[in-house]
Short mmCIF file of C-alpha atoms and ligand atoms in Angstrom, two decimals:
data_model
loop_
_atom_site.label_atom_id
_atom_site.label_comp_id
_atom_site.label_asym_id
_atom_site.label_seq_id
_atom_site.Cartn_x
_atom_site.Cartn_y
_atom_site.Cartn_z
CA MET A 1212 -0.08 -0.13 0.34
CA THR A 1213 1.54 3.12 -1.33
CA ASN A 1214 1.44 6.44 -0.19
CA VAL A 1215 -0.83 8.18 -2.98
CA SER A 1216 -1.53 10.90 -0.67
CA SER A 1217 1.92 12.17 -0.32
CA ARG A 1218 2.96 11.33 -4.25
CA ALA A 1219 0.37 13.33 -5.14
CA GLN A 1220 1.00 16.12 -3.51
CA ARG A 1221 5.10 16.36 -4.80
CA CYS A 1222 3.71 16.16 -7.87
CA PHE A 1223 1.33 18.83 -7.18
CA ALA A 1224 3.59 21.07 -5.46
CA ALA A 1225 5.49 21.28 -8.51
CA LEU A 1226 2.53 22.59 -10.42
CA SER A 1227 2.66 26.51 -10.86
CA LEU A 1228 -0.61 28.84 -9.12
CA PHE A 1229 -1.16 29.84 -12.58
CA ALA A 1230 -1.57 26.74 -13.81
CA ALA A 1231 -4.07 25.01 -11.55
CA ALA A 1232 -5.92 28.01 -10.70
CA SER A 1233 -6.61 28.55 -14.44
CA ALA A 1234 -7.26 24.66 -14.68
CA PHE A 1235 -10.15 25.44 -11.87
CA ALA A 1236 -11.36 28.73 -13.20
CA GLN A 1237 -11.47 28.07 -16.49
CA PRO A 1238 -12.36 24.26 -16.49
CA ALA A 1239 -12.52 24.39 -20.32
CA LEU A 1240 -8.85 24.36 -20.42
CA ASN A 1241 -9.05 21.34 -17.75
CA VAL A 1242 -10.60 19.45 -20.63
CA SER A 1243 -7.01 19.73 -22.51
CA ASP A 1244 -4.40 18.93 -19.36
CA ARG A 1245 -6.11 15.26 -17.52
CA VAL A 1246 -2.56 14.66 -15.87
CA MET A 1247 -2.41 17.75 -14.04
CA LEU A 1248 -6.18 17.98 -13.69
CA ARG A 1249 -6.31 14.06 -12.20
CA GLN A 1250 -2.88 14.90 -9.60
CA VAL A 1251 -4.82 18.09 -7.75
CA LEU A 1252 -8.26 16.34 -7.62
CA GLN A 1253 -6.43 13.22 -5.67
CA ALA A 1254 -4.80 15.59 -3.71
CA MET A 1255 -8.14 17.51 -2.78
CA PRO A 1256 -10.04 16.93 0.52
CA LYS A 1257 -12.95 15.59 -0.81
CA GLY A 1258 -14.78 15.28 2.75
CA GLY A 1259 -16.62 11.98 2.81
CA ASP A 1260 -18.42 8.95 0.28
CA LEU A 1261 -21.85 9.02 1.30
CA HIS A 1262 -23.55 6.54 -1.23
CA ASN A 1263 -21.07 3.76 -1.69
CA HIS A 1264 -22.31 -0.16 -1.36
CA LEU A 1265 -19.60 -2.51 0.82
CA SER A 1266 -20.04 -5.69 -1.61
CA GLY A 1267 -19.98 -3.06 -4.74
CA SER A 1268 -16.78 -1.04 -4.01
CA VAL A 1269 -14.36 -4.47 -3.96
CA TYR A 1270 -12.47 -5.11 -6.93
CA ALA A 1271 -13.19 -8.10 -8.82
CA GLU A 1272 -9.05 -8.99 -8.14
CA TYR A 1273 -9.73 -9.41 -4.40
CA TYR A 1274 -12.99 -11.74 -5.25
CA LEU A 1275 -11.23 -13.88 -7.01
CA LYS A 1276 -9.12 -14.02 -4.50
CA TYR A 1277 -11.09 -14.84 -1.29
CA ALA A 1278 -12.58 -17.87 -3.32
CA ALA A 1279 -9.72 -19.08 -4.22
CA ASP A 1280 -8.43 -19.07 -0.31
CA ASP A 1281 -11.42 -20.69 0.57
CA GLY A 1282 -10.86 -23.41 -1.97
CA MET A 1283 -14.04 -22.35 -3.74
CA CYS A 1284 -15.06 -22.93 -7.57
CA LEU A 1285 -16.44 -20.58 -10.49
CA ASP A 1286 -18.92 -21.30 -13.55
CA SER A 1287 -16.68 -21.42 -16.38
CA VAL A 1288 -19.78 -20.78 -18.95
CA LYS A 1289 -21.60 -18.31 -16.30
CA LEU A 1290 -19.01 -16.85 -15.20
CA ALA A 1291 -19.69 -16.52 -11.73
CA ILE A 1292 -17.85 -17.57 -7.86
CA THR A 1293 -19.69 -20.45 -7.06
CA GLN A 1294 -19.56 -23.42 -4.45
CA CYS A 1295 -17.36 -26.59 -5.51
CA PRO A 1296 -20.15 -29.31 -6.60
CA PRO A 1297 -19.85 -32.28 -3.29
CA PRO A 1298 -16.51 -34.79 -3.08
CA GLN A 1299 -16.97 -37.52 -5.79
CA PRO A 1300 -16.60 -41.49 -4.88
CA ALA A 1301 -12.97 -41.80 -6.09
CA ALA A 1302 -14.47 -44.03 -9.20
CA ALA A 1303 -16.99 -41.12 -10.48
CA THR A 1304 -14.71 -38.17 -10.70
CA LEU A 1305 -16.37 -35.01 -12.42
CA PRO A 1306 -16.44 -35.32 -16.28
CA THR A 1307 -13.47 -33.04 -17.85
CA THR A 1308 -16.40 -31.25 -19.62
CA SER A 1309 -17.60 -29.88 -16.56
CA PRO A 1310 -17.48 -26.40 -16.51
CA ILE A 1311 -17.35 -25.94 -12.66
CA VAL A 1312 -13.21 -25.38 -12.24
CA PRO A 1313 -11.38 -24.44 -8.75
CA ALA A 1314 -11.04 -20.89 -8.25
CA ALA A 1315 -7.43 -21.18 -8.04
CA THR A 1316 -7.29 -22.01 -11.79
CA VAL A 1317 -7.74 -18.44 -12.79
CA PHE A 1318 -3.76 -17.98 -11.23
CA GLN A 1319 -2.36 -20.30 -13.89
CA PRO A 1320 -0.35 -19.33 -16.16
CA TYR A 1321 -1.91 -18.97 -19.63
CA SER A 1322 -5.74 -18.78 -18.06
CA SER A 1323 -7.75 -16.88 -20.32
CA LEU A 1324 -10.38 -17.55 -17.36
CA TYR A 1325 -8.57 -14.43 -15.28
CA GLY A 1326 -9.76 -11.55 -17.58
CA GLU A 1327 -12.79 -13.29 -18.84
CA MET A 1328 -13.87 -13.44 -14.87
CA LEU A 1329 -12.49 -9.37 -14.00
CA ASP A 1330 -15.02 -8.94 -17.37
CA ALA A 1331 -18.15 -10.80 -15.32
CA LEU A 1332 -17.81 -9.72 -12.08
CA SER A 1333 -17.11 -5.83 -13.14
CA MET A 1334 -17.72 -3.63 -15.98
CA ARG A 1335 -14.27 -4.16 -17.34
CA GLN A 1336 -14.14 -3.98 -21.13
CA PHE A 1337 -17.82 -3.71 -20.67
CA ARG A 1338 -19.34 -3.17 -24.43
CA ALA A 1339 -23.23 -3.09 -24.72
CA GLY A 1340 -24.52 -5.87 -26.64
CA ALA A 1341 -27.33 -8.58 -26.34
CA GLU A 1342 -26.49 -7.23 -22.28
CA SER A 1343 -27.14 -3.92 -21.45
CA GLY A 1344 -24.90 -2.03 -19.12
CA HIS A 1345 -28.09 -1.93 -16.17
CA ASP A 1346 -27.93 -5.55 -16.68
CA HIS A 1347 -24.23 -6.24 -16.41
CA PHE A 1348 -24.13 -4.13 -13.59
CA PHE A 1349 -26.55 -5.27 -11.78
CA ASN A 1350 -25.90 -8.92 -12.41
CA THR A 1351 -22.25 -8.94 -11.00
CA PHE A 1352 -23.51 -8.69 -7.95
CA GLY A 1353 -25.24 -12.48 -8.31
CA LYS A 1354 -21.94 -13.57 -9.58
CA PHE A 1355 -19.31 -12.55 -6.40
CA SER A 1356 -22.33 -13.29 -3.84
CA ALA A 1357 -21.34 -16.33 -2.86
CA VAL A 1358 -17.68 -14.77 -1.02
CA SER A 1359 -19.09 -10.86 -0.62
CA LYS A 1360 -21.13 -11.90 2.50
CA THR A 1361 -18.28 -13.70 3.93
CA HIS A 1362 -15.08 -11.00 3.57
CA VAL A 1363 -16.81 -8.62 5.38
CA PRO A 1364 -13.60 -7.29 7.15
CA GLU A 1365 -11.10 -7.99 4.42
CA MET A 1366 -14.12 -5.93 2.12
CA LEU A 1367 -14.18 -2.72 4.64
CA THR A 1368 -10.68 -2.40 4.51
CA GLN A 1369 -10.37 -2.33 0.90
CA ASP A 1370 -12.77 0.43 0.82
CA VAL A 1371 -11.18 2.68 4.13
CA TRP A 1372 -7.86 2.36 2.86
CA ARG A 1373 -8.49 2.88 -0.90
CA LEU A 1374 -10.98 6.28 -0.56
CA ALA A 1375 -7.94 7.31 2.01
CA THR A 1376 -5.66 7.56 -0.13
CA GLU A 1377 -7.68 9.44 -2.70
CA ASN A 1378 -8.19 12.10 0.49
CA VAL A 1379 -11.80 10.84 1.19
CA ASP A 1380 -11.52 10.26 5.01
CA TYR A 1381 -15.43 9.77 6.12
CA LEU A 1382 -16.94 6.70 4.64
CA GLU A 1383 -20.47 5.98 4.93
CA THR A 1384 -21.13 2.21 4.00
CA ILE A 1385 -24.20 0.21 2.79
CA PHE A 1386 -24.69 -3.65 3.50
CA ALA A 1387 -26.47 -5.70 6.07
CA PRO A 1388 -24.65 -7.13 8.93
CA ASP A 1389 -27.46 -9.72 9.78
CA PHE A 1390 -26.41 -11.29 6.02
CA GLY A 1391 -30.81 -11.96 5.44
CA SER A 1392 -31.51 -13.59 8.99
CA ALA A 1393 -34.29 -10.40 9.13
CA ARG A 1394 -36.38 -13.37 6.94
CA ASP A 1395 -36.93 -15.21 10.30
CA LEU A 1396 -39.28 -13.41 11.49
CA LEU A 1397 -41.44 -13.65 9.06
CA LYS A 1398 -42.43 -17.36 10.44
CA VAL A 1399 -44.80 -14.82 13.18
CA VAL A 1400 -46.54 -13.16 10.75
CA LYS A 1401 -49.85 -13.74 9.63
CA PRO A 1402 -51.84 -12.50 6.65
CA GLY A 1403 -54.36 -9.42 7.08
CA GLN A 1404 -52.52 -8.53 9.93
CA SER A 1405 -51.36 -4.51 10.07
CA PHE A 1406 -48.46 -2.53 10.50
CA SER A 1407 -48.02 -2.32 14.04
CA GLU A 1408 -49.40 -5.93 14.45
CA MET A 1409 -46.62 -7.09 11.93
CA ARG A 1410 -44.08 -5.03 14.30
CA THR A 1411 -45.40 -6.32 17.85
CA ALA A 1412 -45.67 -9.89 16.46
CA MET A 1413 -42.39 -9.33 15.21
CA MET A 1414 -40.59 -7.65 18.57
CA GLN A 1415 -42.56 -9.89 20.61
CA SER A 1416 -40.95 -13.43 19.66
CA GLY A 1417 -38.16 -12.81 20.81
CA LEU A 1418 -35.62 -13.01 18.01
CA VAL A 1419 -34.75 -9.20 17.34
CA PRO A 1420 -32.06 -8.78 20.03
CA PRO A 1421 -29.74 -11.92 18.28
CA ILE A 1422 -30.36 -10.72 14.83
CA ILE A 1423 -29.07 -7.05 16.54
CA THR A 1424 -26.28 -8.36 19.12
CA SER A 1425 -24.79 -10.96 15.85
CA SER A 1426 -24.91 -8.10 14.07
CA ARG A 1427 -23.06 -5.65 15.79
CA ALA A 1428 -20.14 -8.39 16.19
CA VAL A 1429 -20.06 -7.78 12.85
CA ILE A 1430 -19.11 -4.83 12.34
CA ASP A 1431 -16.82 -5.30 15.73
CA ARG A 1432 -14.50 -8.03 13.86
CA ALA A 1433 -14.59 -5.68 10.67
CA GLU A 1434 -13.20 -2.59 12.61
CA ALA A 1435 -10.90 -4.52 14.18
CA TYR A 1436 -9.79 -6.63 11.87
CA MET A 1437 -9.09 -3.04 9.85
CA ARG A 1438 -7.39 -1.61 12.19
CA ASP A 1439 -5.09 -4.59 12.60
CA ASN A 1440 -4.28 -4.82 8.74
CA LEU A 1441 -4.01 -1.04 8.36
CA HIS A 1442 -1.10 -1.18 11.24
CA CYS A 1443 -2.92 1.63 13.07
CA GLY A 1444 -1.48 3.31 15.89
CA THR A 1445 2.03 1.97 14.77
CA ALA A 1446 4.61 3.98 12.80
CA ASN A 1447 3.13 1.53 9.81
CA ALA A 1448 -0.15 3.06 10.38
CA GLN A 1449 -1.62 3.45 6.43
CA PRO A 1450 -4.16 5.61 5.04
CA GLY A 1451 -7.52 4.87 6.72
CA CYS A 1452 -6.03 4.98 10.21
CA ASP A 1453 -7.50 8.40 10.87
CA SER A 1454 -10.92 7.60 8.59
CA THR A 1455 -14.45 7.60 10.45
CA VAL A 1456 -16.76 4.90 8.62
CA ARG A 1457 -20.63 4.56 10.05
CA TYR A 1458 -22.71 2.19 8.57
CA ILE A 1459 -26.07 2.07 6.41
CA TYR A 1460 -28.48 -0.68 7.10
CA GLU A 1461 -29.22 -2.20 3.48
CA LEU A 1462 -32.52 -2.72 2.82
CA HIS A 1463 -34.09 -4.94 -0.18
CA ARG A 1464 -36.98 -3.22 -2.18
CA GLY A 1465 -36.84 -6.20 -4.83
CA VAL A 1466 -38.10 -8.91 -2.36
CA PRO A 1467 -41.95 -9.21 -0.88
CA LEU A 1468 -43.92 -6.49 1.14
CA GLN A 1469 -43.54 -8.09 4.14
CA GLN A 1470 -39.54 -9.46 4.29
CA LEU A 1471 -39.10 -5.48 3.65
CA PHE A 1472 -40.65 -5.05 7.04
CA ALA A 1473 -38.88 -7.86 8.93
CA GLU A 1474 -35.75 -6.14 7.44
CA MET A 1475 -36.97 -2.35 8.38
CA VAL A 1476 -37.53 -3.79 11.87
CA VAL A 1477 -34.33 -5.14 12.32
CA GLY A 1478 -32.44 -2.23 10.66
CA TYR A 1479 -34.35 0.54 12.52
CA GLU A 1480 -33.62 -1.39 15.69
CA LEU A 1481 -29.97 -2.10 14.77
CA ALA A 1482 -30.06 1.73 14.23
CA SER A 1483 -31.25 2.50 16.87
CA ALA A 1484 -28.84 0.12 19.39
CA ASP A 1485 -25.78 1.04 17.73
CA PRO A 1486 -24.47 4.34 16.65
CA ARG A 1487 -22.56 2.88 13.87
CA VAL A 1488 -25.37 2.28 12.12
CA ALA A 1489 -26.38 5.57 11.33
CA GLY A 1490 -29.23 5.37 8.69
CA LEU A 1491 -31.30 2.87 6.49
CA ASN A 1492 -31.39 2.48 2.67
CA PRO A 1493 -33.37 0.22 -0.39
CA VAL A 1494 -31.46 -1.01 -2.79
CA MET A 1495 -31.38 -3.24 -5.78
CA PRO A 1496 -32.89 -1.84 -8.91
CA GLU A 1497 -35.65 0.49 -8.74
CA ASP A 1498 -37.05 -0.26 -12.21
CA SER A 1499 -37.16 -4.01 -10.99
CA TYR A 1500 -41.40 -5.44 -11.26
CA ILE A 1501 -41.63 -5.83 -7.21
CA SER A 1502 -39.65 -1.68 -7.16
CA MET A 1503 -42.18 -0.36 -9.05
CA HIS A 1504 -45.58 -2.48 -8.00
CA ASP A 1505 -44.67 -2.19 -4.58
CA PHE A 1506 -43.41 1.61 -4.33
CA ASP A 1507 -46.19 3.20 -2.79
CA ASP A 1508 -46.97 0.35 -0.45
CA GLN A 1509 -43.39 0.33 0.53
CA MET A 1510 -43.17 4.16 1.17
CA ALA A 1511 -46.07 3.92 3.64
CA MET A 1512 -44.01 1.44 5.21
CA PHE A 1513 -41.11 3.57 5.48
CA ALA A 1514 -43.72 6.79 6.89
CA PHE A 1515 -45.01 3.88 9.49
CA PHE A 1516 -41.66 3.12 10.40
CA HIS A 1517 -40.39 6.80 10.56
CA LYS A 1518 -43.17 7.43 13.05
CA LEU A 1519 -41.48 5.45 14.81
CA TYR A 1520 -37.85 5.99 14.90
CA PRO A 1521 -38.17 9.88 13.90
CA LYS A 1522 -34.16 10.46 14.87
CA ILE A 1523 -33.20 7.57 12.48
CA HIS A 1524 -31.95 8.59 9.54
CA LEU A 1525 -33.32 7.55 5.67
CA SER A 1526 -31.77 8.38 2.44
CA THR A 1527 -33.57 6.01 -0.79
CA HIS A 1528 -32.64 5.55 -3.76
CA ALA A 1529 -34.61 7.35 -5.56
CA GLY A 1530 -35.12 8.63 -9.54
CA GLU A 1531 -32.62 5.97 -10.58
CA LEU A 1532 -34.86 6.16 -14.03
CA VAL A 1533 -34.78 6.80 -17.41
CA PRO A 1534 -37.58 7.38 -19.89
CA GLY A 1535 -38.10 3.88 -21.40
CA LEU A 1536 -36.63 2.05 -18.20
CA VAL A 1537 -40.23 2.00 -16.86
CA GLU A 1538 -43.61 3.56 -18.02
CA PRO A 1539 -43.96 7.25 -17.84
CA GLU A 1540 -45.62 6.84 -14.68
CA GLY A 1541 -42.95 5.45 -12.87
CA LEU A 1542 -40.55 8.67 -13.51
CA ARG A 1543 -43.65 10.79 -11.88
CA ASP A 1544 -43.17 10.69 -8.43
CA HIS A 1545 -40.35 8.78 -7.41
CA ILE A 1546 -38.20 11.68 -6.00
CA ARG A 1547 -40.88 13.72 -4.36
CA ASP A 1548 -43.07 10.70 -2.95
CA SER A 1549 -39.34 9.35 -1.26
CA VAL A 1550 -39.27 13.11 0.77
CA MET A 1551 -42.85 13.74 1.46
CA ILE A 1552 -43.97 10.15 2.55
CA ALA A 1553 -40.86 8.23 3.33
CA HIS A 1554 -39.42 11.59 4.83
CA ALA A 1555 -35.44 10.57 3.49
CA GLU A 1556 -33.13 13.10 4.24
CA ARG A 1557 -31.05 12.33 1.19
CA ILE A 1558 -31.52 11.04 -2.52
CA GLY A 1559 -29.16 8.74 -4.24
CA HIS A 1560 -29.16 9.90 -7.91
CA GLY A 1561 -32.03 11.03 -8.52
CA VAL A 1562 -31.24 11.10 -12.26
CA ASP A 1563 -35.12 11.25 -13.58
CA LEU A 1564 -35.84 14.62 -11.76
CA THR A 1565 -37.24 16.44 -14.88
CA TYR A 1566 -39.76 14.07 -15.47
CA GLU A 1567 -41.62 14.59 -11.88
CA ASP A 1568 -44.09 16.23 -11.83
CA ASP A 1569 -44.00 20.51 -10.65
CA ALA A 1570 -40.34 19.37 -10.67
CA ALA A 1571 -39.23 23.32 -9.89
CA GLY A 1572 -41.73 22.84 -6.75
CA LEU A 1573 -40.05 20.02 -6.41
CA LEU A 1574 -36.48 21.18 -5.89
CA LYS A 1575 -37.88 24.30 -3.91
CA THR A 1576 -38.63 22.12 -0.97
CA MET A 1577 -35.67 19.91 -1.27
CA ALA A 1578 -33.50 23.22 -0.76
CA SER A 1579 -35.83 24.63 1.91
CA ARG A 1580 -35.80 21.10 3.72
CA GLY A 1581 -31.97 20.58 3.08
CA VAL A 1582 -32.55 16.75 1.86
CA ALA A 1583 -28.94 16.08 -0.13
CA VAL A 1584 -28.82 14.56 -3.56
CA GLU A 1585 -26.21 12.08 -3.39
CA VAL A 1586 -24.98 12.07 -7.40
CA CYS A 1587 -23.01 9.74 -8.43
CA LEU A 1588 -21.88 10.61 -12.04
CA THR A 1589 -19.84 7.42 -13.28
CA SER A 1590 -22.65 4.88 -11.86
CA ASN A 1591 -25.63 6.74 -14.12
CA ASP A 1592 -23.32 6.76 -16.81
CA VAL A 1593 -22.88 3.14 -17.24
CA ILE A 1594 -26.28 1.91 -15.88
CA LEU A 1595 -28.70 4.78 -16.72
CA GLY A 1596 -26.36 6.04 -20.06
CA VAL A 1597 -26.98 9.53 -18.75
CA SER A 1598 -24.02 11.79 -18.70
CA GLY A 1599 -22.89 15.28 -19.86
CA LYS A 1600 -25.96 17.86 -20.32
CA ALA A 1601 -28.12 15.01 -20.05
CA HIS A 1602 -27.51 14.68 -16.27
CA PRO A 1603 -29.74 17.13 -14.21
CA LEU A 1604 -26.97 18.29 -11.59
CA ARG A 1605 -26.78 21.41 -12.88
CA TYR A 1606 -30.64 21.95 -11.88
CA TYR A 1607 -29.97 20.77 -8.22
CA LEU A 1608 -27.29 23.33 -8.19
CA ALA A 1609 -28.73 26.31 -9.71
CA ALA A 1610 -31.68 26.10 -7.06
CA GLY A 1611 -30.27 25.46 -4.15
CA VAL A 1612 -30.29 21.23 -3.10
CA PRO A 1613 -27.16 20.37 -1.03
CA VAL A 1614 -25.11 17.97 -3.60
CA THR A 1615 -22.98 15.42 -3.01
CA LEU A 1616 -21.10 13.41 -5.13
CA ALA A 1617 -20.63 9.79 -4.16
CA THR A 1618 -19.01 6.96 -5.80
CA ASP A 1619 -22.06 4.27 -5.71
CA ASP A 1620 -19.63 0.60 -6.46
CA PRO A 1621 -16.03 1.95 -7.04
CA GLY A 1622 -15.60 -1.55 -7.52
CA VAL A 1623 -17.89 -3.08 -10.40
CA SER A 1624 -17.46 0.89 -11.82
CA ARG A 1625 -13.54 -0.06 -11.06
CA ASP A 1626 -13.96 4.11 -10.81
CA ASP A 1627 -13.15 6.33 -7.88
CA MET A 1628 -14.25 9.35 -6.45
CA THR A 1629 -11.23 11.13 -8.08
CA ASN A 1630 -13.22 10.80 -11.40
CA GLN A 1631 -16.34 12.10 -9.69
CA TYR A 1632 -14.36 15.61 -9.21
CA MET A 1633 -12.97 15.19 -12.71
CA ARG A 1634 -16.38 13.81 -14.39
CA ALA A 1635 -18.06 16.92 -12.24
CA VAL A 1636 -15.28 19.62 -13.83
CA GLN A 1637 -14.95 18.30 -17.63
CA GLU A 1638 -18.43 17.00 -18.20
CA GLN A 1639 -20.79 19.30 -15.56
CA GLY A 1640 -18.35 22.67 -15.91
CA LEU A 1641 -17.86 23.10 -11.71
CA ASP A 1642 -15.37 25.15 -10.78
CA TYR A 1643 -13.43 24.66 -8.06
CA ALA A 1644 -15.89 27.26 -6.13
CA THR A 1645 -18.61 24.60 -6.07
CA LEU A 1646 -15.91 21.34 -5.75
CA LYS A 1647 -14.90 22.88 -2.62
CA ARG A 1648 -18.45 23.20 -1.58
CA LEU A 1649 -19.89 19.94 -2.53
CA ALA A 1650 -17.23 18.41 -0.62
CA ARG A 1651 -17.81 20.50 2.46
CA ASN A 1652 -21.36 19.20 1.59
CA SER A 1653 -20.58 15.63 2.18
CA LEU A 1654 -20.26 15.78 5.87
CA GLU A 1655 -22.26 18.72 6.46
CA TYR A 1656 -25.46 16.22 5.32
CA SER A 1657 -23.83 13.44 6.21
CA PHE A 1658 -25.55 11.33 9.06
CA ALA A 1659 -22.48 11.64 11.46
CA GLU A 1660 -23.83 11.60 14.55
CA GLY A 1661 -23.60 15.48 16.82
CA GLU A 1662 -23.76 18.99 15.93
CA SER A 1663 -22.20 20.84 12.79
CA LEU A 1664 -19.03 22.74 12.54
CA TRP A 1665 -20.47 25.24 10.84
CA SER A 1666 -24.18 27.57 11.74
CA ASN A 1667 -24.83 28.08 8.16
CA HIS A 1668 -24.73 26.30 4.88
CA ASP A 1669 -23.21 28.24 2.90
CA TYR A 1670 -19.76 27.72 5.15
CA SER A 1671 -18.96 31.43 5.91
CA LYS A 1672 -19.34 31.27 9.61
CA MET A 1673 -18.51 28.27 12.49
CA ALA A 1674 -20.56 27.80 15.43
CA THR A 1675 -20.33 30.31 18.36
CA ALA A 1676 -17.80 27.64 20.19
CA CYS A 1677 -15.36 27.14 17.52
CA VAL A 1678 -14.89 30.96 16.32
CA ASP A 1679 -11.52 29.94 17.53
CA THR A 1680 -10.82 27.21 16.21
CA ALA A 1681 -7.50 26.62 18.70
CA SER A 1682 -9.78 27.73 21.79
CA SER A 1683 -10.66 24.86 24.46
CA THR A 1684 -14.04 25.66 24.06
CA CYS A 1685 -13.98 24.25 20.67
CA LYS A 1686 -12.22 21.42 21.17
CA THR A 1687 -14.25 20.69 23.51
CA PHE A 1688 -17.06 20.76 21.19
CA VAL A 1689 -15.38 18.60 18.66
CA ALA A 1690 -14.19 16.38 20.72
CA ALA A 1691 -18.69 15.52 21.99
CA ASN A 1692 -19.35 16.15 18.35
CA THR A 1693 -18.80 13.14 15.65
CA LYS A 1694 -19.97 16.02 12.74
CA ALA A 1695 -18.03 18.98 14.27
CA ARG A 1696 -14.76 16.70 14.63
CA ILE A 1697 -14.33 15.38 10.92
CA GLU A 1698 -15.73 18.76 9.79
CA LEU A 1699 -13.24 20.47 11.54
CA ARG A 1700 -10.44 18.09 10.28
CA LEU A 1701 -12.07 18.94 6.26
CA GLU A 1702 -11.04 22.48 6.81
CA GLN A 1703 -7.34 21.80 8.01
CA ARG A 1704 -6.74 19.92 5.55
CA LEU A 1705 -8.12 22.19 3.02
CA ARG A 1706 -6.25 24.59 4.24
CA ASP A 1707 -2.95 22.76 3.48
CA PHE A 1708 -3.97 21.81 0.52
CA GLU A 1709 -4.71 25.28 -0.67
CA ALA A 1710 -1.37 26.35 0.84
CA ALA A 1711 0.85 23.94 -1.43
CA TRP A 1712 0.13 25.35 -4.38
CA LYS A 1713 -0.31 29.92 -3.47
ZN1 ZN B 2187 -26.28 2.95 -4.64
#
């Protein structure tokens, strides 16, 4: 693990003020100097990644390694990681034509399967043909799911370290640490029960507390492994040791309603019990049959739980849609309903904004309520084919809706946070001042606990306790408020970053 930050810093320091300043002042010039732009934006402290799926953040190379280490197999036709067949009697060995091969096969010399598997488990070298980018992207998750649930500590370490090397040191990563055990609650549900009756039955079953305990233990183990493997607290501490990580409980919008309800019971209870679990988010393709068909019922379920758990944060994937992918009616209200009915505090994607009923009114509402949008430029490009002027980013910015840039699934898309900033400059025409605001937004609109460092949202005035950031009052304040602490750290890092090229 090399220290990319210091390498970029050295390169960056060699740049002239004029070159760096003109790159930001005139983004059009930036397009011709990708090398400088990449170095500068990699070195720029970028705050947090608020939309990051843990399993989608891992590079396929690591999934193949996990599979080989575990003695698992690959289906060389379906190009998926799979369990090996049970041991055969000596006389009945596998036929040589079997497509199931040991995963370690891919590491042998001259194996073409290695590259084929990397392509299948990610967007590497993807060219749309019979399979769309949307389908290939979402299909990858099933191809590595046999190992993505059993290597959470290694995955978390990769995710946190990789982001830290590009100066992103706050992370909210989406995953379900109960690994599906919320489904156990379905056995106490009876047909025809109301939301309230279902929840009461589940809560009184005695099944919830052990799920919460085991989920918290999964996070404990992952964090301990990460600290150990990044050598935190030693002279050889790696990037990531100073990062702050929060977890977003992953709900599945493509499953039957009662199962989603059971997941909500676990998710809201887990977030109430463990401050590291900072909120919830429904995942899976928004355009799938169940996601579309059950959308209104799902919103009603969120409204029900919001009344019971008003302090638990919610971000929802909403508007990750384009015309033609769903019926026109499906484009009209997902963002609005997520905000108004489900009480989502942040929206993931929000790509179909211009097709929402009264989009201008929706923008006003989001701006006045401070509902942020997690903009994932690479993801929107490779899944939905939306980029450049077709992306609604500029409408959100013009309306004063808080925006952050996020990676979504950097392992699957084989991209990183720096490239989101690259795209923001080169494709969206954003200047440095706007990028800085987006970086600050990524902490201000995070679900990190505690009060903000800021007393306003244009970041011109700090909280009274931190008018003098070196004062003992401020030190006490940031020690008691995680959000203020990570925001002050970003300010200090931005100051150093900007001083480096002045
Ligand atoms: Zn996502």
